[in-house]
Amino acid sequence: MPREVAFQRCIDPACAATFGIREILNKCPKCGALVDVAYDENKLRLPKKLSGLGVAPKELKGLAATSGVWRFHQLLPFAPAGKVVSIGEGRTILAAGAPAAEYAGMKPGRLFLQYEGLNPSGSFKDNGMAGAFTHARMVGAKMACCASTGNTSASLAAFAAATGLMKAAVFVGSGKIAIGKLSQALDYGALTYEIEGDFDDAMRRVVEVSADLGLYLVNSLNPFRLEGQKTIMYRVLEGLGWQVPDWIVCPAGNLGNTSAFGKAFEELYQLGLIKRKPRIASINSTGADSFSVWWNDGRMRWNDHKFDRALVDRRYAKLDSRELKTNTIASAIEINRPVNLAKGLRALAWTDGLVRAVPDEAILDAKAVVGLCGYGCEPASAASVAGAKFLVEEGVIGRDERVVCIITGHHLKAPDVTVGYHSYTGEKFHHKFGEFGIRAAKLPNVPVRLPNDRAAIVAELRRASGR
Ligand SMILES: *Cc1c(COP(=O)(O)O)cnc(C)c1O
Ligand SMILES: [Zn+2]
């Protein structure tokens, strides 16, 4: 049988089994490793130069013709261009973010924010969902499901409602979901299940249940999600006039972004469209820092898929016994068992990347700075800016290197956190998820209480504006 342009392949080089593009695989049936979507280079229809990318093919229909994912169809042609699914995702921007550059200690104009909050459901997840939904339709799925800290479920629910192609069932950890995200799943009409426990618990169950019932799983184990997420990097390159930055800094949860970004650059490099790759910095919260602990303390590396699994087992045992707890205000990265660990390690090997962890305090201050740039974000997203600052202070990122921080989700996802932070007046910062020991919010914008009195208001404004 002549091989199609796209197929699936086990990521373990020792196995490298290949499978058809229409199979539904969350892992390799032969060895259990993750699988990639792969392409036959000779069958790709590519421009000669990088700057020729991003021009939507004529076959795209409806919203897909406007999609920031599908206009890069040339680099993810696993479905015919006329058959892709879109709700208008990926129309996002690369913003200058001068306050963030200054905050991170970078020279002016050297730090950028890739603002994915502009997606229809308000997070970068829509990029990947366009890929997964397209595959789900290819295989005739009737119902899709996911476990989620909130944004995957919001995205799945939005795609299901907006396209009417299938039903959605979402599993979230009880009490562990930001209010904006829960409101979306409910509003878009998804079947919504709160599983006792945290994300990792919900994740384990949804894998079992989807297998029991033959539901289409759209978690980032799903390789088609990662294909959609590659396009975030193409848009970054486009935003930089097709120049390759020095660093991509992104929050690290299940390592879907880390994996997808690494794959995007490795493929462009192998295809000869770029001459060098940026380094990827993957940023955990210290409240859920498995990846950082493995990478930095355990020296875990990709090592052609022979990474140190004993480290993983030891940590999972501690998590199982509750000796080790997961707790961060950055709920989207409150993940201690990253499902894409192997691909994440591979991405960092491909890009000479690294991992760091930043505390909640640093995340919340960085979040306030992203707000000051005019592009607010949810807590997890700000881990990128907090991580960039940390790496500049460490001397790992040079002040005049070019850095792109991925701002993964919109600030209205968790407005309670924002209001809590800006109401900080010297006492501890409280939040319904717990007390996060924020000793000092550095950039609170405390609302000022005034009497209902014209003269008093004028006096206060005069004082504040120096007039
Ligand atoms: C899902 C999510 C993350 C984590 O991304 P991974 O690709 O799983 O590492 C980070 N930020 C936001 C806002 C998210 O929704
Ligand atoms: Zn295999």
Tab-separated table of C-alpha atoms in Angstrom, residues 7-423:
chain	number	residue	atom	x	y	z
A	7	PHE	CA	0.890	8.498	9.294
A	8	GLN	CA	1.405	7.809	12.990
A	9	ARG	CA	4.650	6.613	14.503
A	10	CYS	CA	5.779	5.410	17.922
A	11	ILE	CA	8.215	7.916	19.441
A	12	ASP	CA	10.519	5.236	20.887
A	13	PRO	CA	13.316	4.966	18.309
A	14	ALA	CA	13.837	1.330	19.353
A	15	CYS	CA	10.255	0.547	18.261
A	16	ALA	CA	9.289	3.223	15.713
A	17	ALA	CA	6.227	1.204	14.698
A	18	THR	CA	4.034	3.048	12.204
A	19	PHE	CA	0.263	3.168	11.971
A	20	GLY	CA	-2.333	4.577	9.639
A	21	ILE	CA	-3.592	8.100	10.098
A	22	ARG	CA	-7.146	6.931	10.824
A	23	GLU	CA	-6.230	4.821	13.853
A	24	ILE	CA	-7.160	6.105	17.290
A	25	LEU	CA	-4.042	5.681	19.414
A	26	ASN	CA	-3.198	7.243	22.724
A	27	LYS	CA	-0.118	5.075	22.892
A	28	CYS	CA	1.792	2.599	20.769
A	29	PRO	CA	-0.045	-0.756	20.787
A	30	LYS	CA	3.329	-2.539	20.473
A	31	CYS	CA	5.341	-0.946	23.297
A	32	GLY	CA	3.137	1.561	25.128
A	33	ALA	CA	5.136	4.674	24.219
A	34	LEU	CA	3.452	7.865	22.968
A	35	VAL	CA	2.847	8.291	19.256
A	36	ASP	CA	3.499	11.169	16.882
A	37	VAL	CA	1.780	12.293	13.739
A	38	ALA	CA	4.509	12.039	11.112
A	39	TYR	CA	4.741	13.106	7.473
A	40	ASP	CA	6.438	11.797	4.385
A	41	GLU	CA	8.781	14.697	3.585
A	42	ASN	CA	8.734	13.905	-0.107
A	43	LYS	CA	4.978	14.311	-0.260
A	44	LEU	CA	4.737	17.624	1.605
A	45	ARG	CA	3.961	20.631	-0.584
A	46	LEU	CA	6.138	23.306	0.931
A	47	PRO	CA	7.281	26.791	-0.014
A	48	LYS	CA	10.989	27.302	-0.682
A	49	LYS	CA	11.277	29.938	1.988
A	50	LEU	CA	9.908	30.239	5.491
A	51	SER	CA	8.174	33.492	4.563
A	52	GLY	CA	6.031	31.565	2.093
A	53	LEU	CA	4.242	29.804	4.968
A	54	GLY	CA	0.940	30.862	6.423
A	55	VAL	CA	-0.919	31.548	3.191
A	56	ALA	CA	-4.256	29.772	3.517
A	57	PRO	CA	-4.792	27.125	0.820
A	58	LYS	CA	-7.761	27.787	-1.456
A	59	GLU	CA	-9.471	24.538	-0.451
A	60	LEU	CA	-10.167	25.775	3.101
A	61	LYS	CA	-13.860	26.402	3.630
A	62	GLY	CA	-15.830	28.669	5.957
A	63	LEU	CA	-14.144	29.594	9.212
A	64	ALA	CA	-11.213	27.324	8.386
A	65	ALA	CA	-10.195	29.868	5.751
A	66	THR	CA	-9.638	32.367	8.569
A	67	SER	CA	-8.033	29.935	11.008
A	68	GLY	CA	-4.561	30.664	12.353
A	69	VAL	CA	-4.100	26.909	12.566
A	70	TRP	CA	-5.261	25.796	9.125
A	71	ARG	CA	-3.541	28.479	7.117
A	72	PHE	CA	-0.439	26.452	7.982
A	73	HIS	CA	-2.080	23.306	6.602
A	74	GLN	CA	1.071	22.584	4.577
A	75	LEU	CA	2.833	21.616	7.807
A	76	LEU	CA	0.004	19.505	9.267
A	77	PRO	CA	-1.715	17.907	6.267
A	78	PHE	CA	-3.120	14.863	8.063
A	79	ALA	CA	-6.593	15.661	6.722
A	80	PRO	CA	-7.467	17.145	3.323
A	81	ALA	CA	-7.734	20.949	3.535
A	82	GLY	CA	-11.391	20.766	2.519
A	83	LYS	CA	-12.185	18.522	5.511
A	84	VAL	CA	-10.700	20.361	8.470
A	85	VAL	CA	-12.725	21.615	11.444
A	86	SER	CA	-12.455	25.174	12.724
A	87	ILE	CA	-14.243	27.582	15.030
A	88	GLY	CA	-11.950	30.464	14.070
A	89	GLU	CA	-9.070	29.513	16.386
A	90	GLY	CA	-5.507	30.778	16.289
A	91	ARG	CA	-6.150	34.378	15.254
A	92	THR	CA	-3.743	35.539	17.906
A	93	ILE	CA	-0.976	38.113	18.143
A	94	LEU	CA	2.614	38.655	19.121
A	95	ALA	CA	2.651	41.742	21.340
A	96	ALA	CA	5.622	43.862	22.372
A	97	GLY	CA	4.890	43.886	26.098
A	98	ALA	CA	7.327	46.633	27.130
A	99	PRO	CA	6.453	46.450	30.866
A	100	ALA	CA	7.104	42.697	30.824
A	101	ALA	CA	10.496	43.199	29.154
A	102	GLU	CA	11.465	45.710	31.790
A	103	TYR	CA	10.161	43.530	34.593
A	104	ALA	CA	12.137	40.522	33.368
A	105	GLY	CA	15.298	42.612	33.149
A	106	MET	CA	15.478	42.436	29.351
A	107	LYS	CA	16.599	45.271	27.085
A	108	PRO	CA	13.667	47.167	25.514
A	109	GLY	CA	12.132	45.386	22.556
A	110	ARG	CA	13.680	42.010	23.334
A	111	LEU	CA	10.775	40.305	25.073
A	112	PHE	CA	7.468	39.500	23.381
A	113	LEU	CA	4.164	38.056	24.498
A	114	GLN	CA	2.482	35.513	22.246
A	115	TYR	CA	-1.068	36.206	23.367
A	116	GLU	CA	-3.217	33.094	22.998
A	117	GLY	CA	-6.020	34.519	25.134
A	118	LEU	CA	-7.577	35.732	21.868
A	119	ASN	CA	-8.762	32.248	20.943
A	120	PRO	CA	-12.549	31.667	20.809
A	121	SER	CA	-12.566	29.835	24.143
A	122	GLY	CA	-9.886	32.115	25.581
A	123	SER	CA	-6.885	29.795	25.668
A	124	PHE	CA	-4.283	28.230	23.376
A	125	LYS	CA	-6.121	24.909	23.723
A	126	ASP	CA	-8.291	25.809	20.708
A	127	ASN	CA	-5.256	25.410	18.428
A	128	GLY	CA	-4.920	21.779	19.404
A	129	MET	CA	-8.638	21.132	19.573
A	130	ALA	CA	-8.928	22.080	15.887
A	131	GLY	CA	-6.507	19.234	15.169
A	132	ALA	CA	-8.157	16.699	17.469
A	133	PHE	CA	-11.675	17.546	16.271
A	134	THR	CA	-10.599	17.202	12.672
A	135	HIS	CA	-9.271	13.727	13.431
A	136	ALA	CA	-12.355	12.850	15.497
A	137	ARG	CA	-14.508	13.691	12.482
A	138	MET	CA	-12.219	11.689	10.171
A	139	VAL	CA	-12.819	8.591	12.288
A	140	GLY	CA	-16.534	9.221	12.740
A	141	ALA	CA	-16.517	9.839	16.512
A	142	LYS	CA	-19.914	10.534	18.126
A	143	MET	CA	-18.721	11.726	21.508
A	144	ALA	CA	-15.444	13.275	22.636
A	145	CYS	CA	-14.187	13.483	26.188
A	146	CYS	CA	-11.313	14.860	28.227
A	147	ALA	CA	-9.994	15.372	31.726
A	148	SER	CA	-9.120	18.956	32.330
A	149	THR	CA	-7.913	21.600	34.728
A	150	GLY	CA	-10.480	23.686	32.856
A	151	ASN	CA	-9.260	25.007	29.536
A	152	THR	CA	-9.266	21.762	27.591
A	153	SER	CA	-12.842	21.203	28.722
A	154	ALA	CA	-13.822	24.770	27.768
A	155	SER	CA	-12.253	24.273	24.353
A	156	LEU	CA	-13.778	20.842	23.749
A	157	ALA	CA	-17.182	22.125	24.840
A	158	ALA	CA	-16.887	25.129	22.527
A	159	PHE	CA	-15.922	22.986	19.521
A	160	ALA	CA	-18.739	20.526	20.196
A	161	ALA	CA	-21.319	23.305	20.490
A	162	ALA	CA	-20.082	25.506	17.649
A	163	THR	CA	-19.679	22.694	15.103
A	164	GLY	CA	-22.525	20.426	16.236
A	165	LEU	CA	-20.376	17.492	15.082
A	166	MET	CA	-20.413	15.508	18.321
A	167	LYS	CA	-21.252	15.584	22.010
A	168	ALA	CA	-18.737	16.507	24.677
A	169	ALA	CA	-18.126	14.991	28.135
A	170	VAL	CA	-15.638	16.689	30.405
A	171	PHE	CA	-14.068	15.430	33.635
A	172	VAL	CA	-12.641	17.916	36.125
A	173	GLY	CA	-11.132	17.534	39.597
A	174	SER	CA	-13.656	18.506	42.266
A	175	GLY	CA	-13.248	22.120	43.327
A	176	LYS	CA	-10.082	22.364	41.260
A	177	ILE	CA	-11.325	24.335	38.312
A	178	ALA	CA	-11.176	28.102	37.800
A	179	ILE	CA	-14.629	29.647	37.818
A	180	GLY	CA	-14.457	31.105	34.303
A	181	LYS	CA	-13.561	27.728	32.821
A	182	LEU	CA	-16.280	25.811	34.630
A	183	SER	CA	-18.772	28.438	33.492
A	184	GLN	CA	-17.753	27.817	29.888
A	185	ALA	CA	-18.212	24.037	29.971
A	186	LEU	CA	-21.659	24.530	31.503
A	187	ASP	CA	-22.661	27.337	29.165
A	188	TYR	CA	-21.598	25.425	26.030
A	189	GLY	CA	-23.733	22.523	27.180
A	190	ALA	CA	-21.065	19.871	27.769
A	191	LEU	CA	-21.803	16.915	30.045
A	192	THR	CA	-19.698	17.990	33.018
A	193	TYR	CA	-18.437	15.558	35.670
A	194	GLU	CA	-16.608	16.587	38.812
A	195	ILE	CA	-14.451	13.648	39.874
A	196	GLU	CA	-13.397	13.523	43.511
A	197	GLY	CA	-9.704	14.392	43.553
A	198	ASP	CA	-7.402	16.484	41.378
A	199	PHE	CA	-6.573	16.620	37.674
A	200	ASP	CA	-4.305	13.588	37.816
A	201	ASP	CA	-7.165	11.528	39.279
A	202	ALA	CA	-9.630	12.745	36.645
A	203	MET	CA	-7.062	12.024	33.928
A	204	ARG	CA	-6.559	8.430	34.994
A	205	ARG	CA	-10.307	7.802	35.041
A	206	VAL	CA	-11.054	9.375	31.691
A	207	VAL	CA	-8.449	7.172	30.005
A	208	GLU	CA	-10.143	4.093	31.474
A	209	VAL	CA	-13.670	5.243	30.769
A	210	SER	CA	-12.967	6.307	27.185
A	211	ALA	CA	-11.511	2.851	26.529
A	212	ASP	CA	-14.537	1.156	28.164
A	213	LEU	CA	-17.020	3.100	26.051
A	214	GLY	CA	-15.083	3.849	22.875
A	215	LEU	CA	-15.203	7.615	23.349
A	216	TYR	CA	-12.809	9.855	21.463
A	217	LEU	CA	-10.226	11.222	23.921
A	218	VAL	CA	-8.957	14.743	23.215
A	219	ASN	CA	-6.402	15.118	26.007
A	220	SER	CA	-2.933	16.091	24.870
A	221	LEU	CA	-1.928	12.426	24.748
A	222	ASN	CA	-3.838	12.756	21.517
A	223	PRO	CA	-1.126	13.419	18.921
A	224	PHE	CA	-3.461	15.476	16.724
A	225	ARG	CA	-3.796	18.087	19.471
A	226	LEU	CA	-0.079	18.697	19.305
A	227	GLU	CA	-0.203	19.175	15.535
A	228	GLY	CA	-2.573	22.114	15.992
A	229	GLN	CA	-0.408	23.541	18.750
A	230	LYS	CA	2.645	23.597	16.473
A	231	THR	CA	1.061	26.528	14.670
A	232	ILE	CA	1.549	28.792	17.705
A	233	MET	CA	5.249	28.673	16.848
A	234	TYR	CA	4.637	29.398	13.162
A	235	ARG	CA	2.712	32.501	14.178
A	236	VAL	CA	5.533	33.523	16.514
A	237	LEU	CA	7.969	33.289	13.594
A	238	GLU	CA	5.568	35.232	11.418
A	239	GLY	CA	5.194	37.891	14.135
A	240	LEU	CA	8.979	38.254	14.225
A	241	GLY	CA	9.207	38.733	10.466
A	242	TRP	CA	10.201	35.052	10.034
A	243	GLN	CA	13.198	35.369	12.318
A	244	VAL	CA	13.940	32.678	14.864
A	245	PRO	CA	13.945	33.936	18.478
A	246	ASP	CA	16.573	32.827	20.985
A	247	TRP	CA	14.128	31.571	23.577
A	248	ILE	CA	10.579	30.304	23.824
A	249	VAL	CA	9.389	30.373	27.432
A	250	CYS	CA	6.174	28.515	28.214
A	251	PRO	CA	4.239	27.276	31.242
A	252	ALA	CA	4.624	23.532	31.801
A	253	GLY	CA	1.675	21.360	32.789
A	254	ASN	CA	1.111	18.211	30.748
A	255	LEU	CA	3.947	19.373	28.473
A	256	GLY	CA	1.737	19.528	25.407
A	257	ASN	CA	3.094	22.919	24.434
A	258	THR	CA	6.679	22.006	25.211
A	259	SER	CA	6.280	18.887	23.048
A	260	ALA	CA	4.454	20.603	20.204
A	261	PHE	CA	6.827	23.563	20.089
A	262	GLY	CA	9.854	21.280	19.993
A	263	LYS	CA	8.286	19.266	17.185
A	264	ALA	CA	7.435	22.407	15.219
A	265	PHE	CA	11.020	23.621	15.262
A	266	GLU	CA	12.590	20.208	14.711
A	267	GLU	CA	10.434	19.681	11.625
A	268	LEU	CA	11.204	23.135	10.195
A	269	TYR	CA	14.878	22.437	10.822
A	270	GLN	CA	14.791	19.003	9.194
A	271	LEU	CA	12.949	20.488	6.214
A	272	GLY	CA	15.689	23.094	5.846
A	273	LEU	CA	13.291	26.005	6.430
A	274	ILE	CA	15.205	27.279	9.499
A	275	LYS	CA	18.935	27.162	10.164
A	276	ARG	CA	18.789	27.182	13.948
A	277	LYS	CA	16.269	26.414	16.663
A	278	PRO	CA	15.281	28.530	19.660
A	279	ARG	CA	15.873	27.108	23.128
A	280	ILE	CA	12.686	26.129	24.966
A	281	ALA	CA	12.354	26.955	28.657
A	282	SER	CA	9.553	24.991	30.286
A	283	ILE	CA	8.280	26.562	33.493
A	284	ASN	CA	6.599	24.657	36.333
A	285	SER	CA	5.046	26.140	39.431
A	286	THR	CA	6.933	25.105	42.569
A	287	GLY	CA	3.577	23.745	43.786
A	288	ALA	CA	3.552	21.122	40.996
A	289	ASP	CA	7.165	20.725	39.973
A	290	SER	CA	7.700	17.086	39.014
A	291	PHE	CA	9.222	18.008	35.662
A	292	SER	CA	11.627	20.490	37.219
A	293	VAL	CA	12.634	18.087	39.994
A	294	TRP	CA	13.282	15.290	37.493
A	295	TRP	CA	15.180	17.547	35.128
A	296	ASN	CA	17.222	19.589	37.598
A	297	ASP	CA	17.672	17.330	40.635
A	298	GLY	CA	17.397	13.958	38.916
A	299	ARG	CA	19.223	14.980	35.701
A	300	MET	CA	16.561	13.149	33.737
A	301	ARG	CA	17.138	13.455	29.978
A	302	TRP	CA	15.483	12.109	26.811
A	303	ASN	CA	18.298	9.663	26.090
A	304	ASP	CA	16.496	8.173	23.073
A	305	HIS	CA	13.456	7.316	25.190
A	306	LYS	CA	15.569	5.508	27.798
A	307	PHE	CA	14.972	8.230	30.387
A	308	ASP	CA	15.134	7.355	34.060
A	309	ARG	CA	11.738	5.808	34.822
A	310	ALA	CA	12.747	4.930	38.379
A	311	LEU	CA	12.620	8.663	39.170
A	312	VAL	CA	9.079	8.809	37.848
A	313	ASP	CA	7.965	5.764	39.832
A	314	ARG	CA	9.491	7.073	43.049
A	315	ARG	CA	7.723	10.401	42.743
A	316	TYR	CA	4.401	8.850	41.802
A	317	ALA	CA	4.626	6.639	44.891
A	318	LYS	CA	5.096	9.742	47.030
A	319	LEU	CA	2.124	11.404	45.325
A	320	ASP	CA	0.011	8.271	45.799
A	321	SER	CA	0.815	8.141	49.520
A	322	ARG	CA	0.070	11.893	49.791
A	323	GLU	CA	3.516	12.410	51.263
A	324	LEU	CA	3.856	14.879	48.412
A	325	LYS	CA	1.049	17.333	47.681
A	326	THR	CA	0.190	19.309	44.621
A	327	ASN	CA	-0.880	22.885	45.282
A	328	THR	CA	-0.560	26.012	43.190
A	329	ILE	CA	-2.752	28.960	42.372
A	330	ALA	CA	-1.754	28.383	38.734
A	331	SER	CA	-4.465	25.738	38.398
A	332	ALA	CA	-3.849	25.108	34.679
A	333	ILE	CA	-0.400	23.743	35.527
A	334	GLU	CA	-1.362	22.056	38.784
A	335	ILE	CA	-0.163	18.803	37.240
A	336	ASN	CA	2.439	16.501	38.743
A	337	ARG	CA	2.139	13.556	36.347
A	338	PRO	CA	2.716	15.157	32.941
A	339	VAL	CA	1.281	12.840	30.310
A	340	ASN	CA	3.641	14.089	27.618
A	341	LEU	CA	6.783	13.615	29.699
A	342	ALA	CA	8.643	11.599	27.050
A	343	LYS	CA	7.801	14.061	24.271
A	344	GLY	CA	8.669	16.981	26.552
A	345	LEU	CA	12.104	15.531	27.240
A	346	ARG	CA	12.585	14.950	23.534
A	347	ALA	CA	11.608	18.551	22.739
A	348	LEU	CA	14.161	19.860	25.228
A	349	ALA	CA	16.818	17.568	23.745
A	350	TRP	CA	16.015	18.879	20.251
A	351	THR	CA	16.169	22.509	21.336
A	352	ASP	CA	18.823	22.474	24.077
A	353	GLY	CA	16.023	23.470	26.412
A	354	LEU	CA	15.677	23.496	30.166
A	355	VAL	CA	13.162	23.459	33.008
A	356	ARG	CA	12.657	25.788	35.935
A	357	ALA	CA	10.030	26.173	38.666
A	358	VAL	CA	8.721	29.497	39.982
A	359	PRO	CA	6.668	30.080	43.150
A	360	ASP	CA	3.092	31.371	43.211
A	361	GLU	CA	4.214	34.768	44.460
A	362	ALA	CA	6.417	35.269	41.417
A	363	ILE	CA	3.635	34.016	39.146
A	364	LEU	CA	1.106	36.478	40.554
A	365	ASP	CA	3.454	39.465	40.307
A	366	ALA	CA	4.296	38.489	36.729
A	367	LYS	CA	0.587	38.146	36.019
A	368	ALA	CA	0.068	41.743	37.161
A	369	VAL	CA	2.819	42.820	34.764
A	370	VAL	CA	1.159	41.031	31.847
A	371	GLY	CA	-1.974	42.961	32.772
A	372	LEU	CA	0.014	46.204	32.635
A	373	CYS	CA	0.962	45.277	29.062
A	374	GLY	CA	-2.737	45.462	28.192
A	375	TYR	CA	-3.018	41.704	27.714
A	376	GLY	CA	-4.207	40.129	30.925
A	377	CYS	CA	-3.672	36.455	31.591
A	378	GLU	CA	-4.636	33.730	33.995
A	379	PRO	CA	-2.082	32.722	36.649
A	380	ALA	CA	-0.553	29.711	34.838
A	381	SER	CA	0.223	31.811	31.761
A	382	ALA	CA	2.307	34.233	33.794
A	383	ALA	CA	4.686	31.426	34.743
A	384	SER	CA	6.331	32.193	31.390
A	385	VAL	CA	7.139	35.813	32.312
A	386	ALA	CA	8.115	34.822	35.864
A	387	GLY	CA	10.335	32.118	34.363
A	388	ALA	CA	11.968	34.561	31.932
A	389	LYS	CA	12.748	36.921	34.811
A	390	PHE	CA	14.212	34.054	36.820
A	391	LEU	CA	16.398	32.945	33.904
A	392	VAL	CA	17.642	36.497	33.267
A	393	GLU	CA	18.575	36.790	36.951
A	394	GLU	CA	20.347	33.447	36.724
A	395	GLY	CA	22.316	34.743	33.742
A	396	VAL	CA	20.985	31.939	31.531
A	397	ILE	CA	19.002	34.308	29.305
A	398	GLY	CA	21.057	37.277	28.095
A	399	ARG	CA	19.455	40.736	28.404
A	400	ASP	CA	19.636	41.360	24.687
A	401	GLU	CA	18.598	37.943	23.500
A	402	ARG	CA	15.188	37.670	21.879
A	403	VAL	CA	12.605	36.004	24.115
A	404	VAL	CA	9.003	35.027	23.439
A	405	CYS	CA	6.786	34.252	26.435
A	406	ILE	CA	3.703	32.207	25.641
A	407	ILE	CA	0.640	33.721	27.273
A	408	THR	CA	-1.567	30.668	27.270
A	409	GLY	CA	-4.917	31.899	28.602
A	410	HIS	CA	-7.111	34.973	29.014
A	411	HIS	CA	-7.341	36.769	32.364
A	412	LEU	CA	-11.125	36.441	32.606
A	413	LYS	CA	-10.609	32.716	33.193
A	414	ALA	CA	-9.840	33.437	36.853
A	415	PRO	CA	-10.941	36.988	37.665
A	416	ASP	CA	-11.286	36.108	41.353
A	417	VAL	CA	-7.523	35.633	41.559
A	418	THR	CA	-6.929	38.973	39.873
A	419	VAL	CA	-9.284	40.856	42.153
A	420	GLY	CA	-7.839	39.083	45.195
A	421	TYR	CA	-4.319	40.100	44.220
A	422	HIS	CA	-5.198	43.721	43.533
A	423	SER	CA	-7.140	43.988	46.758
